[in-house]
mmCIF file of C-alpha atoms in Angstrom:
data_model
loop_
_atom_site.group_PDB
_atom_site.id
_atom_site.type_symbol
_atom_site.label_atom_id
_atom_site.label_comp_id
_atom_site.label_asym_id
_atom_site.label_seq_id
_atom_site.Cartn_x
_atom_site.Cartn_y
_atom_site.Cartn_z
ATOM 1 C CA UNK V 115 -18.609 8.173 7.792
ATOM 2 C CA UNK V 116 -17.885 10.640 4.815
ATOM 3 C CA UNK V 117 -16.643 13.648 6.895
ATOM 4 C CA UNK V 118 -13.790 11.145 8.083
ATOM 5 C CA UNK V 119 -12.597 10.737 4.575
ATOM 6 C CA UNK V 120 -12.810 14.371 3.453
ATOM 7 C CA UNK V 121 -11.010 15.539 6.611
ATOM 8 C CA UNK V 122 -8.028 13.394 5.616
ATOM 9 C CA UNK V 123 -7.992 13.787 1.912
ATOM 10 C CA UNK V 124 -8.918 10.278 1.234
ATOM 11 C CA UNK V 125 -10.521 9.790 -2.204
ATOM 12 C CA UNK V 126 -13.322 7.229 -2.661
ATOM 13 C CA UNK V 127 -17.037 6.773 -2.173
ATOM 14 C CA UNK V 128 -17.562 2.959 -1.802
ATOM 15 C CA UNK V 129 -18.512 1.164 1.040
ATOM 16 C CA UNK V 130 -15.256 -0.612 1.015
ATOM 17 C CA UNK V 131 -13.299 2.645 1.147
ATOM 18 C CA UNK V 132 -15.455 4.047 3.949
ATOM 19 C CA UNK V 133 -14.942 0.736 6.012
ATOM 20 C CA UNK V 134 -11.024 0.872 5.262
ATOM 21 C CA UNK V 135 -11.105 4.447 6.620
ATOM 22 C CA UNK V 136 -12.717 3.458 9.734
ATOM 23 C CA UNK V 137 -10.610 0.768 10.242
ATOM 24 C CA UNK V 138 -7.531 2.834 9.742
ATOM 25 C CA UNK V 139 -8.758 5.184 12.476
ATOM 26 C CA UNK V 140 -9.321 2.392 14.789
ATOM 27 C CA UNK V 141 -5.871 0.578 14.350
ATOM 28 C CA UNK V 142 -4.223 4.049 14.569
ATOM 29 C CA UNK V 143 -4.962 4.244 18.297
ATOM 30 C CA UNK V 144 -2.756 0.900 19.036
ATOM 31 C CA UNK V 145 0.904 0.052 18.401
ATOM 32 C CA UNK V 146 0.173 -3.516 17.194
ATOM 33 C CA UNK V 147 1.540 -4.813 13.817
ATOM 34 C CA UNK V 148 -0.523 -4.398 10.846
ATOM 35 C CA UNK V 149 -0.284 -6.557 7.733
ATOM 36 C CA UNK V 150 -1.970 -5.043 4.632
ATOM 37 C CA UNK V 151 -2.622 -7.393 1.734
ATOM 38 C CA UNK V 152 -3.946 -6.641 -1.656
ATOM 39 C CA UNK V 153 -2.987 -6.799 -5.399
ATOM 40 C CA UNK V 154 -0.227 -4.411 -6.769
ATOM 41 C CA UNK V 155 -1.369 -0.688 -7.137
ATOM 42 C CA UNK V 156 -4.538 -1.109 -4.752
ATOM 43 C CA UNK V 157 -3.148 1.696 -2.469
ATOM 44 C CA UNK V 158 -1.423 -0.169 0.324
ATOM 45 C CA UNK V 159 0.972 2.764 0.955
ATOM 46 C CA UNK V 160 -2.057 5.130 1.123
ATOM 47 C CA UNK V 161 -3.558 2.833 4.020
ATOM 48 C CA UNK V 162 -0.306 3.094 5.846
ATOM 49 C CA UNK V 163 -0.724 6.772 5.459
ATOM 50 C CA UNK V 164 -4.043 7.069 6.696
ATOM 51 C CA UNK V 165 -3.058 5.187 9.904
ATOM 52 C CA UNK V 166 -0.241 7.635 10.581
ATOM 53 C CA UNK V 167 -2.323 10.651 9.984
ATOM 54 C CA UNK V 168 -4.978 9.383 12.158
ATOM 55 C CA UNK V 169 -2.514 8.742 14.973
ATOM 56 C CA UNK V 170 -1.334 12.430 14.579
ATOM 57 C CA UNK V 171 1.962 11.288 13.174
ATOM 58 C CA UNK V 172 1.924 11.601 9.376
ATOM 59 C CA UNK V 173 5.591 10.808 8.816
ATOM 60 C CA UNK V 174 6.777 7.203 8.494
ATOM 61 C CA UNK V 175 9.898 5.398 7.073
ATOM 62 C CA UNK V 176 9.198 3.216 4.179
ATOM 63 C CA UNK V 177 11.343 0.375 2.902
ATOM 64 C CA UNK V 178 10.508 -1.838 -0.163
ATOM 65 C CA UNK V 179 11.952 -5.047 0.782
ATOM 66 C CA UNK V 180 11.789 -6.521 -2.881
ATOM 67 C CA UNK V 181 14.117 -3.866 -4.145
ATOM 68 C CA UNK V 182 17.190 -4.370 -2.225
ATOM 69 C CA UNK V 183 19.818 -7.392 -2.139
ATOM 70 C CA UNK V 184 19.605 -9.246 1.185
ATOM 71 C CA UNK V 185 23.083 -8.051 2.448
ATOM 72 C CA UNK V 186 22.116 -4.371 1.587
ATOM 73 C CA UNK V 187 18.680 -4.602 3.070
ATOM 74 C CA UNK V 188 20.072 -6.125 6.270
ATOM 75 C CA UNK V 189 22.533 -3.286 6.841
ATOM 76 C CA UNK V 190 20.089 -0.835 5.973
ATOM 77 C CA UNK V 191 17.474 -2.040 8.597
ATOM 78 C CA UNK V 192 19.824 -3.320 11.403
ATOM 79 C CA UNK V 193 22.888 -0.973 10.894
ATOM 80 C CA UNK V 194 26.462 -2.304 11.294
ATOM 81 C CA UNK V 195 29.542 -1.802 13.200
ATOM 82 C CA UNK V 196 32.670 -0.515 12.170
ATOM 83 C CA UNK V 197 34.630 -2.957 9.907
ATOM 84 C CA UNK V 198 31.656 -5.325 9.629
ATOM 85 C CA UNK V 199 32.214 -5.986 6.003
ATOM 86 C CA UNK V 200 34.436 -4.563 3.234
ATOM 87 C CA UNK V 201 33.378 -1.126 2.184
ATOM 88 C CA UNK V 202 31.674 -0.372 5.466
ATOM 89 C CA UNK V 203 31.910 3.137 7.121
ATOM 90 C CA UNK V 204 34.820 3.182 9.514
ATOM 91 C CA UNK V 205 32.528 4.530 12.259
ATOM 92 C CA UNK V 206 29.705 1.994 11.746
ATOM 93 C CA UNK V 207 26.117 3.113 10.973
ATOM 94 C CA UNK V 208 22.806 3.026 12.870
ATOM 95 C CA UNK V 209 20.098 1.292 10.912
ATOM 96 C CA UNK V 210 16.597 2.376 9.993
ATOM 97 C CA UNK V 211 15.154 0.502 13.031
ATOM 98 C CA UNK V 212 17.162 2.568 15.419
ATOM 99 C CA UNK V 213 16.797 5.829 13.447
ATOM 100 C CA UNK V 214 12.976 5.372 13.485
ATOM 101 C CA UNK V 215 12.784 5.957 17.393
ATOM 102 C CA UNK V 216 9.309 5.457 18.535
ATOM 103 C CA UNK V 217 7.882 6.045 14.992
ATOM 104 C CA UNK V 218 6.545 3.808 12.257
ATOM 105 C CA UNK V 219 8.401 1.700 9.698
ATOM 106 C CA UNK V 220 6.311 0.635 6.569
ATOM 107 C CA UNK V 221 8.079 -2.601 5.230
ATOM 108 C CA UNK V 222 6.485 -2.975 1.900
ATOM 109 C CA UNK V 223 6.784 -6.158 -0.125
ATOM 110 C CA UNK V 224 7.532 -8.199 3.162
ATOM 111 C CA UNK V 225 6.672 -11.255 1.291
ATOM 112 C CA UNK V 226 9.943 -11.100 -0.652
ATOM 113 C CA UNK V 227 12.364 -11.131 2.133
ATOM 114 C CA UNK V 228 14.855 -14.007 2.429
ATOM 115 C CA UNK V 229 14.906 -16.756 5.137
ATOM 116 C CA UNK V 230 17.706 -15.260 6.881
ATOM 117 C CA UNK V 231 15.931 -11.794 7.087
ATOM 118 C CA UNK V 232 12.871 -13.516 8.166
ATOM 119 C CA UNK V 233 14.623 -15.055 11.184
ATOM 120 C CA UNK V 234 16.026 -11.726 12.141
ATOM 121 C CA UNK V 235 12.766 -9.900 11.837
ATOM 122 C CA UNK V 236 10.928 -12.337 13.901
ATOM 123 C CA UNK V 237 13.096 -11.766 16.754
ATOM 124 C CA UNK V 238 13.050 -8.025 16.226
ATOM 125 C CA UNK V 239 9.400 -7.947 16.478
ATOM 126 C CA UNK V 240 9.154 -10.445 19.396
ATOM 127 C CA UNK V 241 11.861 -8.986 21.607
ATOM 128 C CA UNK V 242 11.726 -5.293 20.413
ATOM 129 C CA UNK V 243 15.573 -5.674 19.988
ATOM 130 C CA UNK V 244 18.178 -5.626 17.256
ATOM 131 C CA UNK V 245 21.800 -6.345 16.731
ATOM 132 C CA UNK V 246 23.787 -4.588 14.247
ATOM 133 C CA UNK V 247 25.534 -6.694 11.668
ATOM 134 C CA UNK V 248 28.917 -7.426 13.073
ATOM 135 C CA UNK V 249 27.916 -6.813 16.763
ATOM 136 C CA UNK V 250 27.208 -8.968 19.711
ATOM 137 C CA UNK V 251 25.243 -6.303 21.622
ATOM 138 C CA UNK V 252 21.470 -6.034 21.743
ATOM 139 C CA UNK V 253 19.743 -2.730 21.264
ATOM 140 C CA UNK V 254 16.369 -1.769 22.524
ATOM 141 C CA UNK V 255 13.882 -0.316 19.850
ATOM 142 C CA UNK V 256 10.314 0.980 20.163
ATOM 143 C CA UNK V 257 9.276 1.090 16.408
ATOM 144 C CA UNK V 258 5.670 0.358 15.229
ATOM 145 C CA UNK V 259 5.651 -2.172 12.268
ATOM 146 C CA UNK V 260 3.189 -1.735 9.284
ATOM 147 C CA UNK V 261 3.844 -4.313 6.724
ATOM 148 C CA UNK V 262 2.394 -4.941 3.235
ATOM 149 C CA UNK V 263 2.653 -7.543 0.406
ATOM 150 C CA UNK V 264 0.850 -8.403 -2.887
ATOM 151 C CA UNK V 265 1.728 -12.262 -2.144
ATOM 152 C CA UNK V 266 -0.437 -14.813 -0.422
ATOM 153 C CA UNK V 267 1.642 -15.475 2.808
ATOM 154 C CA UNK V 268 -0.743 -18.306 4.008
ATOM 155 C CA UNK V 269 0.049 -20.188 0.883
ATOM 156 C CA UNK V 270 3.830 -19.210 1.230
ATOM 157 C CA UNK V 271 3.756 -20.799 4.645
ATOM 158 C CA UNK V 272 2.347 -23.779 3.267
ATOM 159 C CA UNK V 273 4.945 -24.068 0.576
ATOM 160 C CA UNK V 274 7.492 -23.570 3.129
ATOM 161 C CA UNK V 275 8.854 -20.314 1.673
ATOM 162 C CA UNK V 276 7.725 -18.023 4.729
ATOM 163 C CA UNK V 277 8.008 -18.735 8.206
ATOM 164 C CA UNK V 278 4.731 -19.555 10.007
ATOM 165 C CA UNK V 279 5.765 -17.801 13.061
ATOM 166 C CA UNK V 280 6.884 -14.619 11.389
ATOM 167 C CA UNK V 281 3.553 -14.736 9.539
ATOM 168 C CA UNK V 282 1.623 -14.784 12.787
ATOM 169 C CA UNK V 283 3.658 -12.060 14.195
ATOM 170 C CA UNK V 284 2.940 -9.866 11.324
ATOM 171 C CA UNK V 285 -0.821 -10.669 11.038
ATOM 172 C CA UNK V 286 -2.049 -9.191 14.328
ATOM 173 C CA UNK V 287 -4.149 -6.662 12.519
ATOM 174 C CA UNK V 288 -4.722 -7.954 9.165
ATOM 175 C CA UNK V 289 -6.242 -5.586 6.482
ATOM 176 C CA UNK V 290 -7.380 -6.672 2.951
ATOM 177 C CA UNK V 291 -7.496 -3.947 0.536
ATOM 178 C CA UNK V 292 -9.900 -4.951 -2.306
ATOM 179 C CA UNK V 293 -9.173 -4.412 -6.087
ATOM 180 C CA UNK V 294 -10.505 -1.497 -8.048
ATOM 181 C CA UNK V 295 -12.773 -3.761 -9.934
ATOM 182 C CA UNK V 296 -14.443 -4.743 -6.861
ATOM 183 C CA UNK V 297 -15.086 -1.100 -5.678
ATOM 184 C CA UNK V 298 -16.279 0.383 -8.901
ATOM 185 C CA UNK V 299 -17.957 3.176 -7.066
ATOM 186 C CA UNK V 300 -14.476 4.645 -6.629
ATOM 187 C CA UNK V 301 -13.475 4.569 -10.328
ATOM 188 C CA UNK V 302 -14.727 7.714 -11.472
ATOM 189 C CA UNK V 303 -14.360 9.685 -8.234
ATOM 190 C CA UNK V 304 -10.675 8.832 -8.522
ATOM 191 C CA UNK V 305 -10.631 9.878 -12.110
ATOM 192 C CA UNK V 306 -12.109 13.242 -11.326
ATOM 193 C CA UNK V 307 -9.503 13.572 -8.498
ATOM 194 C CA UNK V 308 -6.584 12.836 -10.920
ATOM 195 C CA UNK V 309 -7.905 15.047 -13.763
ATOM 196 C CA UNK V 310 -8.989 17.841 -11.924
ATOM 197 C CA UNK V 311 -10.560 20.354 -14.352
ATOM 198 C CA UNK V 312 -9.864 18.284 -17.319
ATOM 199 C CA UNK V 313 -12.677 15.867 -16.026
ATOM 200 C CA UNK V 314 -15.316 17.987 -17.575
ATOM 201 C CA UNK V 315 -14.061 17.196 -21.024
ATOM 202 C CA UNK V 316 -14.661 13.359 -20.932
ATOM 203 C CA UNK V 317 -17.788 12.097 -22.703
ATOM 204 C CA UNK V 318 -20.536 9.884 -21.085
ATOM 205 C CA UNK V 319 -19.414 7.096 -23.470
ATOM 206 C CA UNK V 320 -15.745 7.329 -21.999
ATOM 207 C CA UNK V 321 -16.919 7.432 -18.517
ATOM 208 C CA UNK V 322 -18.818 4.062 -19.210
ATOM 209 C CA UNK V 323 -15.719 2.498 -20.723
ATOM 210 C CA UNK V 324 -13.812 3.491 -17.672
ATOM 211 C CA UNK V 325 -16.473 2.146 -15.355
ATOM 212 C CA UNK V 326 -16.692 -1.114 -16.947
ATOM 213 C CA UNK V 327 -13.035 -1.710 -17.411
ATOM 214 C CA UNK V 328 -11.479 -4.277 -14.883
ATOM 215 C CA UNK V 329 -8.389 -2.302 -13.987
ATOM 216 C CA UNK V 330 -5.723 -4.996 -13.426
ATOM 217 C CA UNK V 331 -3.195 -2.402 -12.494
ATOM 218 C CA UNK V 332 -5.764 -0.794 -9.980
ATOM 219 C CA UNK V 333 -5.221 2.651 -8.818
ATOM 220 C CA UNK V 334 -1.785 3.092 -10.346
ATOM 221 C CA UNK V 335 -3.092 2.112 -13.787
ATOM 222 C CA UNK V 336 -6.114 4.546 -13.388
ATOM 223 C CA UNK V 337 -3.672 7.374 -12.536
ATOM 224 C CA UNK V 338 -1.519 6.495 -15.590
ATOM 225 C CA UNK V 339 -4.789 6.673 -17.708
ATOM 226 C CA UNK V 340 -5.393 10.182 -16.332
ATOM 227 C CA UNK V 341 -1.903 11.251 -17.224
ATOM 228 C CA UNK V 342 -2.431 9.872 -20.671
ATOM 229 C CA UNK V 343 -5.782 11.663 -21.019
ATOM 230 C CA UNK V 344 -4.369 15.044 -19.775
ATOM 231 C CA UNK V 345 -1.636 14.919 -22.309
ATOM 232 C CA UNK V 346 -3.113 13.675 -25.371
ATOM 233 C CA UNK V 347 -6.744 14.450 -24.667
ATOM 234 C CA UNK V 348 -8.011 10.991 -25.361
ATOM 235 C CA UNK V 349 -8.074 7.467 -23.680
ATOM 236 C CA UNK V 350 -5.716 4.918 -24.388
ATOM 237 C CA UNK V 351 -6.662 2.484 -27.273
ATOM 238 C CA UNK V 352 -6.914 -0.401 -25.023
ATOM 239 C CA UNK V 353 -9.469 1.311 -22.996
ATOM 240 C CA UNK V 354 -11.535 2.557 -26.039
ATOM 241 C CA UNK V 355 -11.392 -0.773 -27.946
ATOM 242 C CA UNK V 356 -13.352 -2.643 -25.353
ATOM 243 C CA UNK V 357 -16.513 -4.304 -26.702
ATOM 244 C CA UNK V 358 -19.799 -4.352 -24.754
ATOM 245 C CA UNK V 359 -23.404 -4.934 -25.604
ATOM 246 C CA UNK V 360 -25.594 -1.941 -26.276
ATOM 247 C CA UNK V 361 -27.168 -2.491 -22.911
ATOM 248 C CA UNK V 362 -23.853 -1.593 -21.085
ATOM 249 C CA UNK V 363 -24.373 2.079 -22.297
ATOM 250 C CA UNK V 364 -27.883 2.529 -21.129
ATOM 251 C CA UNK V 365 -26.480 4.150 -17.873
ATOM 252 C CA UNK V 366 -24.134 6.729 -19.281
ATOM 253 C CA UNK V 367 -26.179 9.615 -18.086
ATOM 254 C CA UNK V 368 -26.610 8.035 -14.608
ATOM 255 C CA UNK V 369 -22.882 7.506 -14.321
ATOM 256 C CA UNK V 370 -22.104 11.173 -15.112
ATOM 257 C CA UNK V 371 -24.762 12.697 -12.963
ATOM 258 C CA UNK V 372 -23.692 10.304 -10.134
ATOM 259 C CA UNK V 373 -20.095 11.133 -10.164
ATOM 260 C CA UNK V 374 -20.695 14.967 -10.112
ATOM 261 C CA UNK V 375 -22.765 14.931 -7.265
#
C-alpha cells in the first residue's frame, strides 16, 4: 500500500490514509458521483486530486459554492444567454458545466447551495443536461461530479434544508475523511513534509506536544503551525502551553525515532 502513496505524493502513514488512497484508486475507474465529507481542513480537495491523478487526468475545475451569491453561482455554473440579466455579456456566456467537457467538476461546500440551485443541480446530475440562464434549450453535458462538504447533509435533510433526492444523487460513492486527531500517525509525517530541512531543529518535547494536540483546524492548522515555526523558530504559545502529565512525555524518543524512519 505504501508505494501507492509515494508514487502520487500523498503524505501520510496512518492506516486511514492508506485506506483513503486505495479508495481513491478504486473510484477513479468509474464516473459515478462522489460525496466527500469531513471537518474543515481535513484535505477534501486533496482526495479529489488523488482521484483525478489516479484516473490520469490531474486537472479539474473547483467551485466553492459557499463563496458566491446564488445568482452569480448559477450563471457561473450554467452560463447564460445574451440579455439574460442586467450587465450580462452581449453575446452570452458558456458556464462551467459546458466548459468542463468530459472532465471533473469539484463542487466544494455543496451543503451551502440554495434550494433553487439544489433543484437545478438535481436535474443536471439526473439528466446530464443543463439550461443556461435565460434560455429554453437543453444542452447535453458529460462531466463527472465530485462534491464535498463539512456539513452533516443527512441532518440537513431531516431538518428540511437540503433536498433528500439530491442527497441520494450525490451520495453514490460516499467518502468520509477522518479528522487529524483520529489519525495521529500522520501528524509528524505531515509536519516533516511542511518543514523540510527545518524539521531536524524541533526538540523531542515539541514533537510530543504536537502529537498530543487535537488539531481542531486539521491539516490547514498544522501547515500554519509549520509556517509559524519556519518564520519564528518556535511553536505558537497555544501549542507550547498545553499541560500534560509527566507520563505523556515518556515516549518522546520513540516519537522522534518513529517519524524519521
